[in-house]
Short mmCIF file of C-alpha atoms in Angstrom, two decimals:
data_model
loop_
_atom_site.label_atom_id
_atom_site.label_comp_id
_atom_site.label_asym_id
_atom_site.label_seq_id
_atom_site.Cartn_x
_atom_site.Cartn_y
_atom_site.Cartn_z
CA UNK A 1 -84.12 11.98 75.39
CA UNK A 2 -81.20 9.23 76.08
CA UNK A 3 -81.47 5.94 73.95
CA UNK A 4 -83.26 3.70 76.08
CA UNK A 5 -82.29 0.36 73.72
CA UNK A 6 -80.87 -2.28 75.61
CA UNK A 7 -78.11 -3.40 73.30
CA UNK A 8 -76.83 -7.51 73.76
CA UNK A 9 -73.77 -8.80 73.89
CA UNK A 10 -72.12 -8.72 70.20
CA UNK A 11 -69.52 -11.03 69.41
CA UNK A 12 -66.79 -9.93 66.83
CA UNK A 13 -67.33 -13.25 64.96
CA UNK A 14 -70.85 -13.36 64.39
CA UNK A 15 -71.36 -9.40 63.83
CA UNK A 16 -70.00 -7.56 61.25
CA UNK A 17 -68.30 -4.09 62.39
CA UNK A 18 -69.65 -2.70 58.90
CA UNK A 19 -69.69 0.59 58.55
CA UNK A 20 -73.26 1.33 59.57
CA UNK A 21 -72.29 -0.16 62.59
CA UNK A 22 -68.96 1.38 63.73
CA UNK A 23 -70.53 5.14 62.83
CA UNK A 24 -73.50 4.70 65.24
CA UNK A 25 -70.31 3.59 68.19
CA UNK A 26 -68.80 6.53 67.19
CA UNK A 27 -71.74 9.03 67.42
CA UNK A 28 -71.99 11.43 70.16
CA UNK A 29 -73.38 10.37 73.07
CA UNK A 30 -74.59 12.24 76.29
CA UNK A 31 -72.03 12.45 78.78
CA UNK A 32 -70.45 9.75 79.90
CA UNK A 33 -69.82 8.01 77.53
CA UNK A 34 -67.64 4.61 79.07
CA UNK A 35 -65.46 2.31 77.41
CA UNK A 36 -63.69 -0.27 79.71
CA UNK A 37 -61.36 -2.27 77.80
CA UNK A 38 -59.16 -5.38 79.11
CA UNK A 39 -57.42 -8.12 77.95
CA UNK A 40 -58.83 -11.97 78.14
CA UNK A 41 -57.34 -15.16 77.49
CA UNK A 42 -58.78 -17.97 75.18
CA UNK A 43 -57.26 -21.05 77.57
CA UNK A 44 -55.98 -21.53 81.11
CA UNK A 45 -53.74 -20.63 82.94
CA UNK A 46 -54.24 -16.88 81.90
CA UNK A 47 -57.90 -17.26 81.54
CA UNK A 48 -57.93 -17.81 85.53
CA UNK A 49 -57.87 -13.94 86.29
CA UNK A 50 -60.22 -12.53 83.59
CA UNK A 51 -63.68 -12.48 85.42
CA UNK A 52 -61.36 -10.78 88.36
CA UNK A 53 -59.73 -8.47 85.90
CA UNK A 54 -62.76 -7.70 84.52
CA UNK A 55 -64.73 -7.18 87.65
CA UNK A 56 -61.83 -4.43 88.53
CA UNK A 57 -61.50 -2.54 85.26
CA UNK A 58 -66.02 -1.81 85.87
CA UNK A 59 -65.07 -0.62 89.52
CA UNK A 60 -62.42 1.46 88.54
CA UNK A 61 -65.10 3.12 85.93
CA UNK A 62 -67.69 3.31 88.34
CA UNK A 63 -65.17 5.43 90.73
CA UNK A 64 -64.15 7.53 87.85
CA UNK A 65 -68.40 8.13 87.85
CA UNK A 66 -67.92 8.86 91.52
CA UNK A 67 -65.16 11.13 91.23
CA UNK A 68 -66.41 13.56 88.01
CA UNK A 69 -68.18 16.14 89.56
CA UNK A 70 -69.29 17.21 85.90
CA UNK A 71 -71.78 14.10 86.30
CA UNK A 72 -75.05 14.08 87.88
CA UNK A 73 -76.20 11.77 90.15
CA UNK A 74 -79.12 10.29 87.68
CA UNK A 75 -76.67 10.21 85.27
CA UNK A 76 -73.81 8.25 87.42
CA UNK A 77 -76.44 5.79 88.43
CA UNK A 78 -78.27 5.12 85.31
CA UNK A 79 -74.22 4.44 83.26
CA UNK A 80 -73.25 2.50 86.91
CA UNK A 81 -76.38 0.35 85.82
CA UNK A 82 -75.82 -0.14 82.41
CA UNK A 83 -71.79 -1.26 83.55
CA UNK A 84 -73.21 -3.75 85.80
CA UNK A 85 -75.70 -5.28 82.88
CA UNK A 86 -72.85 -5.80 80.42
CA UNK A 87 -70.82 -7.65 83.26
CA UNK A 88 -73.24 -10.21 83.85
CA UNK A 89 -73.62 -10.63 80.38
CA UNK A 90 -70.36 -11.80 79.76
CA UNK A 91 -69.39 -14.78 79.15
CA UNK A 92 -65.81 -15.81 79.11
CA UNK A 93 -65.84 -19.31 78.34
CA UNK A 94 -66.09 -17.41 75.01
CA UNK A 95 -63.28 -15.11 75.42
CA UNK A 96 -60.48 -14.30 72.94
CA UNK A 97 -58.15 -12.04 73.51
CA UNK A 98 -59.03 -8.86 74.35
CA UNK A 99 -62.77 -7.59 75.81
CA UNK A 100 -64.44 -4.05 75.37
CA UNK A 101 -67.65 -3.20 77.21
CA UNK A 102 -69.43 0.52 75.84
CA UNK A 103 -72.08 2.07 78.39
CA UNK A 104 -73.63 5.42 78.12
CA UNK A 105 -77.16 6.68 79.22
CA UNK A 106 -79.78 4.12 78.09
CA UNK A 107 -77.71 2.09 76.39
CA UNK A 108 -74.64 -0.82 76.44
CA UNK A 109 -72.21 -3.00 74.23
CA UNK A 110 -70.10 -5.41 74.83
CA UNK A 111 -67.76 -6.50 72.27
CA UNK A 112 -65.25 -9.30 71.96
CA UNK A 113 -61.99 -8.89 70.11
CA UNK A 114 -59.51 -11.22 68.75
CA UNK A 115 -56.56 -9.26 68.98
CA UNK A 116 -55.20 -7.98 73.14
CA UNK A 117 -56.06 -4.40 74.39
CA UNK A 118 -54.32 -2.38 76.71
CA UNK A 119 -56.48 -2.23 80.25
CA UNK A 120 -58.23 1.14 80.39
CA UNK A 121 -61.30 3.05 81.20
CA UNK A 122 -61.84 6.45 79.66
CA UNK A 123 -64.83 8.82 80.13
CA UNK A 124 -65.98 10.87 77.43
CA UNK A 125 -68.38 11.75 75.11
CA UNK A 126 -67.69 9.31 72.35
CA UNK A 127 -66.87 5.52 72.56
CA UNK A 128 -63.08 4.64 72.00
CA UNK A 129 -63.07 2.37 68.94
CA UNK A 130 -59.95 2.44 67.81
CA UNK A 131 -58.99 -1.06 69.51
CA UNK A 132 -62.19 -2.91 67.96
CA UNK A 133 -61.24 -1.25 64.55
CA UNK A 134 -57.51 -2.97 64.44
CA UNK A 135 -58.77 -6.27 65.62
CA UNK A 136 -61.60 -6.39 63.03
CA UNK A 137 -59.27 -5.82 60.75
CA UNK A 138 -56.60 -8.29 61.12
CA UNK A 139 -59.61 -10.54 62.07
CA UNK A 140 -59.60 -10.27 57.78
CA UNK A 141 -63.79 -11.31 58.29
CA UNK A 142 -65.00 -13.51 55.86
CA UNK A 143 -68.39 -14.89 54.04
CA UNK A 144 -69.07 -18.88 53.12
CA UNK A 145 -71.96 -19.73 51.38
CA UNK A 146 -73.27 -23.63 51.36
CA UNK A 147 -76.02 -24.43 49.66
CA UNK A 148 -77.85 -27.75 48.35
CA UNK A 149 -80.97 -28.46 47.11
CA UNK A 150 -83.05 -27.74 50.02
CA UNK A 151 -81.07 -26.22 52.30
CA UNK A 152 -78.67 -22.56 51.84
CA UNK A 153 -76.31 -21.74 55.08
CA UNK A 154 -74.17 -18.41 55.90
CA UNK A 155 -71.26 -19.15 57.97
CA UNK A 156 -69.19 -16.30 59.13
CA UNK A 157 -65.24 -16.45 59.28
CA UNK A 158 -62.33 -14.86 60.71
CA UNK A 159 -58.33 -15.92 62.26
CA UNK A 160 -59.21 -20.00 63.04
CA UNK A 161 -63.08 -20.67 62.77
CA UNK A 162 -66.25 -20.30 61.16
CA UNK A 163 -69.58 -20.16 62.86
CA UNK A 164 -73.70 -19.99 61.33
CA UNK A 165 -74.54 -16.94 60.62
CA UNK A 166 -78.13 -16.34 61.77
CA UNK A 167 -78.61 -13.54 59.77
CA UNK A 168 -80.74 -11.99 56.74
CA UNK A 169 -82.65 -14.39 56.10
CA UNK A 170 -80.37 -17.54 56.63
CA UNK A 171 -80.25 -20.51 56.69
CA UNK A 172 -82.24 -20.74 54.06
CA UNK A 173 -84.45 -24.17 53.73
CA UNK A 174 -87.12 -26.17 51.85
CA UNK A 175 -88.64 -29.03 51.59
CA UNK A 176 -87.16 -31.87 49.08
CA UNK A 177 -89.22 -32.32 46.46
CA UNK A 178 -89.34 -35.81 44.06
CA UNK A 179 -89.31 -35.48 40.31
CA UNK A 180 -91.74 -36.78 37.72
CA UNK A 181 -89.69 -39.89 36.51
CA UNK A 182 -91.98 -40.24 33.54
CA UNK A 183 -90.31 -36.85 32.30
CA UNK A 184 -87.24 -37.98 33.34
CA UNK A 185 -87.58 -41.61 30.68
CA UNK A 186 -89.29 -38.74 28.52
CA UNK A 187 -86.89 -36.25 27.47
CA UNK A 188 -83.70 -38.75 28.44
CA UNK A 189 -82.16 -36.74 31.38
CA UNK A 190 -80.40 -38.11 34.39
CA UNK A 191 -82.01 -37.15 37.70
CA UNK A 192 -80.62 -33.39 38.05
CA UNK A 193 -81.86 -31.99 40.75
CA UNK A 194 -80.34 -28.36 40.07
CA UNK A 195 -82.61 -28.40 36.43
CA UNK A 196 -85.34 -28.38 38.68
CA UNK A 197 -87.18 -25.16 38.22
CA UNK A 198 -88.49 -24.99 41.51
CA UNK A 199 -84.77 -25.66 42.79
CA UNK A 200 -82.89 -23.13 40.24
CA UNK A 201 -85.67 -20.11 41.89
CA UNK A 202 -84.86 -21.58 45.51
CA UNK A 203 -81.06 -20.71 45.04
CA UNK A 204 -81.57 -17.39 43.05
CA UNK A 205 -83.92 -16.42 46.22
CA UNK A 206 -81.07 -17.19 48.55
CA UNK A 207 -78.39 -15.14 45.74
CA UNK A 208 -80.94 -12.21 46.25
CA UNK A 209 -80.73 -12.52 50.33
CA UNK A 210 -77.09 -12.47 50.06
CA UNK A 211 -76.85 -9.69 48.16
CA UNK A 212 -78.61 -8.03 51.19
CA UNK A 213 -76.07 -9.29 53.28
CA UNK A 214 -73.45 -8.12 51.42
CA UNK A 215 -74.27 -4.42 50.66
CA UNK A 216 -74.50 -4.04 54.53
CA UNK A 217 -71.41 -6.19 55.63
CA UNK A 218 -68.85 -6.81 52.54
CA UNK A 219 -66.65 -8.75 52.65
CA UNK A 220 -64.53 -12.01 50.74
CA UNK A 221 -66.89 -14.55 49.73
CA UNK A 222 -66.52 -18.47 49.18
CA UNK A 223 -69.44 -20.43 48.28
CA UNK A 224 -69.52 -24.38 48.71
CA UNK A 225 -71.81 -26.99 47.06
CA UNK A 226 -71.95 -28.90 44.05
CA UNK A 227 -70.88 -28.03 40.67
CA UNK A 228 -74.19 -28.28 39.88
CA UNK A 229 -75.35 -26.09 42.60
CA UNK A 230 -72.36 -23.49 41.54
CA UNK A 231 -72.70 -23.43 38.09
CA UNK A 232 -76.62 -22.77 38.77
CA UNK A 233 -75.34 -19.54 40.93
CA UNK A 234 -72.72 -18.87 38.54
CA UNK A 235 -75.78 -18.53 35.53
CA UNK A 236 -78.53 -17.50 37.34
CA UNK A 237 -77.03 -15.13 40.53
CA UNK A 238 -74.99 -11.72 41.15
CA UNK A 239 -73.84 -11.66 44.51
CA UNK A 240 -72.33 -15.15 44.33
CA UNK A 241 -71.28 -15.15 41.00
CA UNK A 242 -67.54 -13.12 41.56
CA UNK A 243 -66.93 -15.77 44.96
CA UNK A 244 -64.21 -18.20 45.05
CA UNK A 245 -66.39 -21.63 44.23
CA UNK A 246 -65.59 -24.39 46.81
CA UNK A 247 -66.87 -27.83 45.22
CA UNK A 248 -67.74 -29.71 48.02
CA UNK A 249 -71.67 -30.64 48.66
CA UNK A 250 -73.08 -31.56 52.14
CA UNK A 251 -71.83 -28.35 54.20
CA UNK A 252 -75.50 -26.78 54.01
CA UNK A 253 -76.15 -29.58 56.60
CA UNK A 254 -72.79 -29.89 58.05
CA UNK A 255 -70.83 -28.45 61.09
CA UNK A 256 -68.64 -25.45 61.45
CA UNK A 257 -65.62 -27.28 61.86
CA UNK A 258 -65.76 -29.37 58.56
CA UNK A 259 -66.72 -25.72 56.71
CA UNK A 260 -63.39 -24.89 58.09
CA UNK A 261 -61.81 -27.92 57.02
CA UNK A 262 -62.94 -27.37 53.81
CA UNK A 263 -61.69 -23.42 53.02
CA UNK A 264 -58.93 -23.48 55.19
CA UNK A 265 -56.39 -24.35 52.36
CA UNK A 266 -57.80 -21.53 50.28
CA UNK A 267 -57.60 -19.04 52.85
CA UNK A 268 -54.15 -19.75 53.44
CA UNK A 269 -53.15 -19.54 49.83
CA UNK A 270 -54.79 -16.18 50.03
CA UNK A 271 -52.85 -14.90 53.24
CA UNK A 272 -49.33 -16.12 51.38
CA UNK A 273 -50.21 -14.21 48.21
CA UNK A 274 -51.58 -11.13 49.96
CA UNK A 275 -48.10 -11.14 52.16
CA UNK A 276 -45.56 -11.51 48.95
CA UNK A 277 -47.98 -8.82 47.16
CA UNK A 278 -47.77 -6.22 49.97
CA UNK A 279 -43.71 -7.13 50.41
CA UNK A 280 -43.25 -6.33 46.52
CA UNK A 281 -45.22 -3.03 47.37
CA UNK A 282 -43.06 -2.14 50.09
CA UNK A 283 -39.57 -3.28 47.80
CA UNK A 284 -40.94 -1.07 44.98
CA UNK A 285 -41.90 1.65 47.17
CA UNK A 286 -38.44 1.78 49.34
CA UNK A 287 -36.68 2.28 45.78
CA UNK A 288 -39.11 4.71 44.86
CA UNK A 289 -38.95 6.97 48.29
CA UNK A 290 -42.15 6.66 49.24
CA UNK A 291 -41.59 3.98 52.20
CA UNK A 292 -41.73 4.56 55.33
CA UNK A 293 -40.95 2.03 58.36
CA UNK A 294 -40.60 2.28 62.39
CA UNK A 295 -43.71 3.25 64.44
CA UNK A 296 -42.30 6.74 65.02
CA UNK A 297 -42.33 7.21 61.00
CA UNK A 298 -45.22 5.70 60.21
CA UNK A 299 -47.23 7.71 63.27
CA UNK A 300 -45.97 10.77 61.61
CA UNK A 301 -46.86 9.81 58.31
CA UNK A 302 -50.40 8.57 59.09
CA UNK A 303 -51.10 11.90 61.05
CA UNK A 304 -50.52 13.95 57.79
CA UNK A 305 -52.42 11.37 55.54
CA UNK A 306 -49.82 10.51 53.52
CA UNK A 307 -50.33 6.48 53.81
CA UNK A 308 -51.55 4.70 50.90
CA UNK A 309 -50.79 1.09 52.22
CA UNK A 310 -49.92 -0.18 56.00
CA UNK A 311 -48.48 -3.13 56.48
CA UNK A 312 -48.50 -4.53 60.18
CA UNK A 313 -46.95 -7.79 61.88
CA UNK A 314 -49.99 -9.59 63.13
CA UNK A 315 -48.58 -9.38 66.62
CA UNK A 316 -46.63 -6.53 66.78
CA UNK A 317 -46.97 -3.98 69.40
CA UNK A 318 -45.36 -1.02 71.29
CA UNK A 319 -45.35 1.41 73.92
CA UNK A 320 -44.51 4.91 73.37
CA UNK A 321 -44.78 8.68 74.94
CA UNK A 322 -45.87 11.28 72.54
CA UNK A 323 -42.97 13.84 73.33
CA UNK A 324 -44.98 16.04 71.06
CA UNK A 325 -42.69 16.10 67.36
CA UNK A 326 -42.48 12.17 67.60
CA UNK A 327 -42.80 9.16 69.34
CA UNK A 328 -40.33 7.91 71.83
CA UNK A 329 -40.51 4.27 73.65
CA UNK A 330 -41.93 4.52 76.79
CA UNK A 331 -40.25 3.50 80.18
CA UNK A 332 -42.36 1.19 82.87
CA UNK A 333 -44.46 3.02 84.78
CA UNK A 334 -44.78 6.10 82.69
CA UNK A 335 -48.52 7.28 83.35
CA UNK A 336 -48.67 8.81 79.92
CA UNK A 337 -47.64 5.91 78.02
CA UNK A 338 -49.67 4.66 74.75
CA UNK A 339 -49.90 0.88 74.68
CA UNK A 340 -51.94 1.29 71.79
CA UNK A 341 -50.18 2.87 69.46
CA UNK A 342 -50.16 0.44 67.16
CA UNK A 343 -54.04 0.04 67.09
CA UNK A 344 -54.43 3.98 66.89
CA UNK A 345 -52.27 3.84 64.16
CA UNK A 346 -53.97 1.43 62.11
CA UNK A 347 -57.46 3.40 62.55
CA UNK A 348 -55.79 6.73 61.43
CA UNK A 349 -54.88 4.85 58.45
CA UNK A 350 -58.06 3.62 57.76
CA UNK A 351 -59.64 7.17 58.43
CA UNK A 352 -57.96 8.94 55.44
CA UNK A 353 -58.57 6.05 53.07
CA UNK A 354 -55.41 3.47 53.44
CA UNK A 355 -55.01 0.14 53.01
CA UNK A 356 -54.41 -1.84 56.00
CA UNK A 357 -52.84 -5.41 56.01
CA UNK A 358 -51.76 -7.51 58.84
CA UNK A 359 -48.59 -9.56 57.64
CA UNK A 360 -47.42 -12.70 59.43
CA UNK A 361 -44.79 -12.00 62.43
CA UNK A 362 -41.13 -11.73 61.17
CA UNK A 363 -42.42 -10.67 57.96
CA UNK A 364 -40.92 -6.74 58.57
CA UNK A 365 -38.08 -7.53 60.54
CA UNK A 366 -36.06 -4.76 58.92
CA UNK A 367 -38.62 -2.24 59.14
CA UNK A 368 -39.60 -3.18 63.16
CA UNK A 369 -42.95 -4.63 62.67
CA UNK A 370 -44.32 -1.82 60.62
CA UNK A 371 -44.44 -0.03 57.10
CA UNK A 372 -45.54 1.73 54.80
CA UNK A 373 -46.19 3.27 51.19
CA UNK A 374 -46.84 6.93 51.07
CA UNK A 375 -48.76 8.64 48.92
CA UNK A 376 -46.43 11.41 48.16
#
């Protein structure tokens, strides 16, 4: 029997691709399996043509249905429906830069990236992922924690924003509660709310519901509040207690765009460091003969497993034809070209165990936008 779940539109920002998730796109599925992929635009005037674009790419899938005489009939109607339900639930005043909608028997995804895709439609028996695997990667998908005393929210990151995480339990709230000011003149404190008892088992509740979170979708974690509220987590938690502490109370209540305000300096320190650490890899490794560089190389390279690290420029891409031995750039209009090379590439990589970093454009200049430490 088909999977009969109707599956919503999932938005790269506020869903993890963890790895429960990208196995069950890359099961088996009855045949066909369709993935229509094309590239959107965050902001006019290139934003103009998507719902167009769009509306093509699903008609050109539903005549490769027509045309496959391996399909029946039930079958082409049932995937024909299940293109037409992920097209009307797209919405592009939310688009970024590339769009991939999955339909098979019973079931459909759509999916929004943040890095562009090539335009294509492909039939088979397995979704293609390889696209929403690159951008979720350079997407570099973070975790921010804000608590206060009666309020804990989850805000999920990525490239240039931050958005409430609706997930696992959070937000996280109670209601304020007064304390007994003759204990207070007794025992000489100052009104601490975060000595509270009741307080101190509210935020080790919400450490125990992140810890949740994070076994299924890992990833960096910054946690704001204040130093109170941190050094409570800090004595009393796990999963926060490794994060990069953000002192900064109010954010439980506040919007997404002052969260961002508020770790966007630390996230670019990070990005700086993690781009001089991986160029000192690649210097070390280039005297050590165990670089290599140039997507011909690298393809090679990552085919045979040999890749320990990949470095990428964020926007760097390429078409090539696969002349069988090695890559060779492709001319216009070549029907086998690969304009996603790059994207295939960085999957492979991830497939036998690499690390993958996306470095900021000009950053491999000598090496043409990509390269890489080999394993041996």
């Amino acid at each position: 029997m088909p999977d009969t779940r109707i599956r919503p539109i999932v938005l790269n920002m506020e869903h993890d691709l963890s790895p429960a998730t990208l196995a069950e796109l890359r099961r088996p599925r009855p045949y066909p399996a369709v993935s229509v992929l094309t590239p959107t635009h965050r902001r006019e005037p290139g934003n103009a043509q998507d719902r167009l674009r769009l509306r093509h790419a699903v008609g050109e899938a539903k005549k490769r249905l027509e045309a496959d005489p391996a399909i029946t009939r039930e079958r082409r109607v049932e995937v024909a429906r299940q293109l037409d339900q992920a097209l009307a639930e797209v919405d592009l005043t939310h688009a970024e830069d590339g769009l991939a909608i999955f339909a098979a028997p019973g079931e459909h995804q759509v999916w929004t990236l943040s890095r562009s895709v090539p335009e294509r439609v492909v039939l088979s028996d397995t979704f293609l992922t390889r696209n929403l695997v690159a951008a979720h990667t350079a997407e570099r998908p973070f975790w921010v924690l804000s608590v206060s005393a009666d309020r804990v929210t989850l805000w999920s990151g990525g490239t240039d924003r931050v958005t409430e995480a609706r997930t696992g339990g959070f937000p996280m709230t109670r209601p304020e509660r007064n304390f007994d000011p003759e204990r207070q003149q007794r025992t000489g404190d100052s009104p601490s709310t975060f000595r509270d008892e009741d307080t101190r088992r509210f935020l080790r509740e919400a450490d125990a519901a992140l810890s949740r979170v994070l076994r299924e979708h890992p990833r960096p974690l910054y946690v704001t509040g204040p130093e109170a509220a941190l050094a409570v987590l800090d004595s009393a938690g796990r999963a926060a207690a490794g994060a990069v502490h953000v002192p900064h109370g109010g954010l439980a209540h506040g919007t997404p765009e002052a969260v961002w305000q508020a770790v966007r300096p630390l996230l670019a320190a990070e990005a700086r460091r993690s781009a001089d650490a991986v160029a000192e890899e690649l210097r070390s490794a280039r005297g050590r003969r165990d670089f290599a560089a140039g997507v011909d190389e690298i393809w090679q390279s990552a085919r045979a497993g040999r890749v320990r690290l990949l470095a990428v420029e964020e926007n760097y891409r390429t078409t090539v034809m696969d002349v069988g031995d090695h890559l060779e750039p492709a001319a216009d209009g070549d029907l086998d070209a690969r304009e996603d090379i790059v994207d295939e590439i960085v999957e492979q990589c991830l497939e036998t165990g690499a690390e993958v970093r996306f470095v900021p454009d000009g950053t491999l200049t000598e090496a043409d936008g990509i390269a890489g430490v080999l394993r041996y």
